[in-house]
Coordinates of C-alpha atoms (C1' of nucleotides) in Angstrom, one line a residue:
Chain A
M851 CA 0.0 0.0 0.0
A852 CA 3.0 2.3 0.2
E853 CA 3.5 2.4 -3.5
P854 CA 2.3 5.7 -5.0
L855 CA -0.5 5.5 -7.5
D856 CA 0.3 5.7 -11.2
P857 CA -1.2 9.0 -12.4
D858 CA -2.0 7.4 -15.7
M859 CA -3.6 4.2 -14.3
F860 CA -6.8 5.0 -16.1
A861 CA -5.4 6.2 -19.3
G862 CA -7.2 3.4 -21.2
C863 CA -10.5 3.8 -19.5
P864 CA -12.5 6.7 -21.0
P865 CA -16.2 6.8 -20.0
V866 CA -17.1 5.2 -23.3
A867 CA -15.2 2.1 -22.3
A868 CA -17.6 1.4 -19.4
P869 CA -20.8 -0.2 -20.7
V870 CA -20.7 -1.9 -17.3
R871 CA -20.8 0.8 -14.6
I872 CA -20.5 0.6 -10.8
G873 CA -22.5 3.3 -9.1
D874 CA -21.7 6.7 -10.3
K875 CA -19.1 7.9 -12.7
W876 CA -16.2 7.7 -10.3
T877 CA -17.0 4.9 -7.9
A878 CA -15.3 2.1 -9.7
K879 CA -12.1 4.1 -10.2
I880 CA -12.0 5.1 -6.6
I881 CA -12.3 1.5 -5.6
R882 CA -9.3 0.6 -7.8
C883 CA -7.3 3.4 -6.2
L884 CA -7.9 1.9 -2.8
E885 CA -7.5 -1.7 -3.9
S886 CA -4.0 -1.9 -2.5
G887 CA -4.6 -0.1 0.8
A888 CA -5.5 3.2 2.5
R889 CA -5.0 6.5 0.5
R890 CA -5.3 10.2 1.2
F891 CA -7.5 12.6 -0.6
T892 CA -5.0 14.0 -2.9
E893 CA -3.6 10.6 -3.7
I894 CA -6.9 9.5 -5.0
Q895 CA -7.4 12.8 -6.8
A896 CA -4.3 12.5 -8.9
P897 CA -5.1 9.5 -11.2
L898 CA -8.7 10.8 -11.5
R899 CA -7.5 13.3 -14.1
G900 CA -9.2 16.6 -13.4
I901 CA -11.9 15.5 -11.0
T902 CA -12.8 18.6 -8.9
P903 CA -12.5 18.4 -5.1
K904 CA -16.3 18.9 -4.9
V905 CA -17.1 15.9 -7.0
L906 CA -14.5 13.7 -5.3
T907 CA -15.9 14.7 -1.9
E908 CA -19.4 13.9 -3.0
S909 CA -18.4 10.5 -4.3
L910 CA -16.4 9.6 -1.2
R911 CA -19.2 10.7 1.1
A912 CA -21.7 8.6 -0.9
M913 CA -19.5 5.6 -0.7
E914 CA -18.9 6.1 3.0
R915 CA -22.6 6.4 3.5
D916 CA -23.1 3.1 1.7
G917 CA -20.5 1.3 3.8
L918 CA -18.1 0.9 0.9
L919 CA -15.2 2.7 2.6
T920 CA -14.2 4.3 5.9
R921 CA -13.0 7.9 6.4
T922 CA -10.6 8.5 9.2
P923 CA -9.3 12.1 9.8
Y924 CA -6.2 12.7 11.9
E925 CA -6.0 15.8 14.1
E926 CA -2.9 17.2 12.6
I927 CA -1.6 20.4 11.0
P928 CA -1.7 20.1 8.0
P929 CA -4.7 17.9 8.1
R930 CA -4.5 14.3 7.0
V931 CA -7.5 12.1 6.1
E932 CA -7.3 8.5 5.0
Y933 CA -9.8 6.5 3.0
E934 CA -9.9 2.7 3.1
L935 CA -12.1 0.0 1.6
T936 CA -14.4 -2.0 3.8
D937 CA -15.0 -5.7 3.2
L938 CA -18.2 -4.6 1.5
G939 CA -16.4 -2.2 -0.8
R940 CA -13.8 -4.8 -1.5
S941 CA -16.5 -7.3 -2.5
L942 CA -17.4 -5.1 -5.4
L943 CA -14.1 -6.0 -7.1
E944 CA -15.6 -9.3 -8.2
P945 CA -18.4 -7.8 -10.4
M946 CA -15.9 -5.1 -11.4
N947 CA -13.5 -7.6 -12.7
A948 CA -16.2 -9.4 -14.6
G949 CA -17.0 -6.1 -16.3
C950 CA -13.4 -5.4 -17.1
E951 CA -13.0 -8.7 -18.6
W952 CA -16.0 -8.2 -20.8
S953 CA -14.5 -4.9 -22.0
R954 CA -11.2 -6.5 -22.8
K955 CA -12.8 -9.2 -24.8
H956 CA -15.7 -7.4 -26.5
L957 CA -15.4 -3.6 -26.3
A958 CA -13.5 -3.4 -29.7
E959 CA -16.5 -5.1 -31.3
L960 CA -19.0 -2.7 -29.8
M961 CA -16.9 0.3 -30.8
H962 CA -16.6 -1.0 -34.3
A963 CA -20.4 -1.5 -34.6
R964 CA -20.9 2.0 -33.3
E965 CA -18.6 3.5 -35.8
T966 CA -19.9 1.7 -38.9
W967 CA -23.4 2.8 -37.9
H968 CA -23.6 6.0 -39.9
A969 CA -22.8 4.1 -43.1
A970 CA -26.2 2.6 -43.2
T971 CA -28.7 5.5 -42.6
P972 CA -30.4 8.2 -44.7
Chain B
M713 CA -39.3 -18.0 -26.8
A714 CA -43.0 -18.3 -27.1
E715 CA -43.7 -17.8 -23.5
P716 CA -45.1 -14.3 -22.7
L717 CA -43.0 -12.1 -20.4
D718 CA -44.0 -11.8 -16.8
P719 CA -45.1 -8.1 -16.4
D720 CA -43.7 -8.3 -12.9
M721 CA -40.4 -9.8 -13.7
F722 CA -38.6 -6.7 -12.5
A723 CA -40.7 -6.2 -9.4
G724 CA -37.6 -6.7 -7.1
C725 CA -35.3 -4.5 -9.1
P726 CA -35.8 -0.8 -8.3
P727 CA -33.0 1.5 -9.6
V728 CA -31.5 1.7 -6.1
A729 CA -30.9 -2.1 -6.3
A730 CA -28.4 -1.6 -9.1
P731 CA -25.1 -0.3 -7.9
V732 CA -23.8 -2.4 -10.8
R733 CA -25.3 -0.9 -14.0
I734 CA -25.1 -2.0 -17.6
G735 CA -25.1 1.0 -20.0
D736 CA -28.1 3.2 -19.3
K737 CA -31.0 2.8 -17.0
W738 CA -32.8 0.2 -19.2
T739 CA -30.2 -1.7 -21.2
A740 CA -29.8 -4.5 -18.7
K741 CA -33.5 -5.1 -18.3
I742 CA -34.0 -5.1 -22.1
I743 CA -31.3 -7.8 -22.4
R744 CA -33.2 -9.8 -19.8
C745 CA -36.4 -9.4 -21.8
L746 CA -34.7 -10.8 -24.9
E747 CA -32.7 -13.6 -23.1
S748 CA -35.2 -16.2 -24.2
G749 CA -35.7 -15.1 -27.8
A750 CA -37.0 -12.4 -30.1
R751 CA -39.6 -10.0 -28.9
R752 CA -41.8 -7.3 -30.2
F753 CA -41.9 -3.6 -29.1
T754 CA -44.9 -3.9 -26.8
E755 CA -43.7 -7.2 -25.4
I756 CA -40.6 -5.5 -24.1
Q757 CA -42.5 -2.4 -23.0
A758 CA -44.8 -4.4 -20.7
P759 CA -42.4 -5.5 -18.0
L760 CA -40.6 -2.2 -18.1
R761 CA -43.4 -0.6 -16.0
G762 CA -44.2 2.7 -17.4
I763 CA -41.3 3.3 -19.8
T764 CA -42.5 5.7 -22.4
P765 CA -42.3 4.7 -26.1
K766 CA -39.8 7.5 -26.7
V767 CA -37.3 6.2 -24.1
L768 CA -37.7 2.6 -25.1
T769 CA -37.1 3.6 -28.7
E770 CA -34.0 5.5 -27.8
S771 CA -32.6 2.6 -25.8
L772 CA -33.3 0.1 -28.5
R773 CA -31.8 2.3 -31.2
A774 CA -28.7 2.8 -29.0
M775 CA -28.3 -0.9 -28.5
E776 CA -28.8 -1.6 -32.2
R777 CA -26.2 1.0 -33.0
D778 CA -23.8 -0.8 -30.5
G779 CA -24.4 -4.1 -32.1
L780 CA -26.2 -5.6 -29.0
L781 CA -29.4 -6.4 -30.8
T782 CA -31.0 -6.5 -34.3
R783 CA -34.1 -4.8 -35.3
T784 CA -36.2 -6.5 -38.1
P785 CA -39.4 -4.8 -39.3
Y786 CA -42.0 -6.8 -41.2
E787 CA -44.0 -5.0 -43.9
E788 CA -47.4 -5.7 -42.5
I789 CA -50.5 -3.9 -41.4
P790 CA -50.6 -3.5 -38.5
P791 CA -46.8 -3.2 -38.3
R792 CA -44.7 -5.7 -36.5
V793 CA -41.0 -5.3 -35.4
E794 CA -38.9 -7.8 -33.7
Y795 CA -35.9 -7.3 -31.6
E796 CA -33.3 -10.0 -31.0
L797 CA -30.0 -10.2 -29.1
T798 CA -26.8 -10.6 -31.1
D799 CA -24.0 -12.7 -29.8
L800 CA -22.4 -9.5 -28.5
G801 CA -25.5 -8.6 -26.6
R802 CA -25.8 -12.0 -25.2
S803 CA -22.2 -11.9 -24.0
L804 CA -23.2 -9.1 -21.6
L805 CA -25.2 -11.7 -19.7
E806 CA -22.0 -12.8 -18.0
P807 CA -21.0 -9.5 -16.3
M808 CA -24.7 -8.9 -15.7
N809 CA -25.0 -12.2 -13.8
A810 CA -21.9 -11.2 -11.7
G811 CA -23.6 -8.0 -10.8
C812 CA -26.9 -9.7 -9.9
E813 CA -25.1 -12.2 -7.7
W814 CA -23.3 -9.3 -5.9
S815 CA -26.7 -7.7 -5.3
R816 CA -28.2 -10.9 -4.0
K817 CA -25.3 -11.3 -1.6
H818 CA -24.5 -7.8 -0.4
L819 CA -27.3 -5.4 -1.3
A820 CA -29.0 -5.7 2.0
E821 CA -25.7 -4.8 3.8
L822 CA -25.4 -1.7 1.6
M823 CA -29.0 -0.6 2.2
H824 CA -28.6 -1.0 5.9
A825 CA -25.5 1.1 6.0
R826 CA -27.3 3.7 4.0
E827 CA -30.3 3.8 6.4
T828 CA -28.2 3.9 9.6
W829 CA -26.3 6.8 8.2
H830 CA -28.3 9.7 9.6
A831 CA -27.9 8.3 13.1
A832 CA -24.3 9.5 13.3
T833 CA -24.2 13.1 12.0
P834 CA -24.8 16.6 13.4
Chain C
dC1370 C1' -48.7 -1.5 -33.6
dA1371 C1' -44.7 1.0 -33.4
dG1372 C1' -43.2 4.7 -33.3
dA1373 C1' -42.1 10.4 -34.0
dA1374 C1' -42.3 15.4 -32.3
dT1375 C1' -42.1 18.5 -28.8
dC1376 C1' -41.5 20.3 -24.3
dC1377 C1' -39.8 20.0 -19.7
dG1378 C1' -37.7 18.9 -15.0
dG1379 C1' -34.2 16.7 -12.1
dT1380 C1' -29.9 14.9 -11.3
dT1381 C1' -25.1 14.8 -12.3
dC1382 C1' -21.1 16.8 -13.4
dG1383 C1' -17.8 20.5 -13.7
dA1384 C1' -15.6 25.5 -13.2
dT1385 C1' -14.2 28.8 -10.2
dA1386 C1' -13.2 30.8 -5.9
dC1387 C1' -12.5 30.7 -1.1
dT1388 C1' -11.1 28.6 3.9
dG1389 C1' -9.7 26.2 8.6
Chain D
dC49 C1' -4.0 19.5 2.9
dA50 C1' -8.6 18.7 2.6
dG51 C1' -12.0 20.4 1.9
dT52 C1' -16.7 24.1 1.3
dA53 C1' -19.7 27.4 -1.4
dT54 C1' -21.8 29.0 -5.5
dC55 C1' -23.0 28.9 -10.0
dG56 C1' -24.0 27.0 -14.3
dA57 C1' -24.1 23.4 -18.3
dA58 C1' -25.1 19.0 -20.0
dC59 C1' -27.4 15.0 -20.0
dC60 C1' -30.7 11.8 -19.2
dG61 C1' -35.3 10.4 -18.6
dG62 C1' -40.2 11.4 -18.6
dA63 C1' -45.1 13.5 -19.9
dT64 C1' -48.0 14.5 -23.6
dT65 C1' -49.6 14.5 -28.0
dC66 C1' -49.9 13.0 -32.7
dT67 C1' -49.3 9.5 -36.9
dG68 C1' -48.5 5.9 -41.0

DNA sequence: CAGAATCCGGTTCGATACTG
DNA sequence: CAGTATCGAACCGGATTCTG
């Protein structure tokens, strides 16, 4: 869990690449960020390319409310807050992996169908 | 495929019960409707409780565009159109089943966490 | 029967600026 | 560092009405 997150870890995952979605737009990626252990706010923010603090906070709060992760603030200056997956949150990795495997196998086919679509319409 | 669809087949699947989503709001349910064979527009519409023709058309067109199903109109009066899953569309059943299994196992836990949330905030 | 056309409201998401 | 506050745009999804 000490390893820093690769800022480009989601380079190959544009929104279009997710016909299988977990929760809202960011939930699945946040779970991936926490897969290898607890992380701080800015650590999670980095790979999520351009997510605003507001939206990240909203997503994290919703996930905390649903019991997917825990939020533990430390009374320090400067402040430090750590987010960590619960067992429930970790259990989502299973359907997530099924979705990822589907994308790896079939997404190219879907994208191809989508692109050749305009060829056959008035 | 001759069996009519149960109009209540999605009674236990409110939107809140789908932290794992396939495509848009209706895609997964439409796939379920077509799982056992080709269906007509109104056949699909019935179990989808209150979906408007506009939204159903949009969903079906998007799925056709993505190669998930085929649309075959018959030149009759009154008109008849049949929708049928492609192999690609059928392949989505695998991640869908993974998502359904997760819900069966863990959704109650998530809902419980969500409800007991307000007990611990100022 | 299987839709098309039009209008509309809510939620989601983001940009920007500010703070303990 | 880890947020909050405000504003606004975009994107579904839905209601209603009409038609070949």
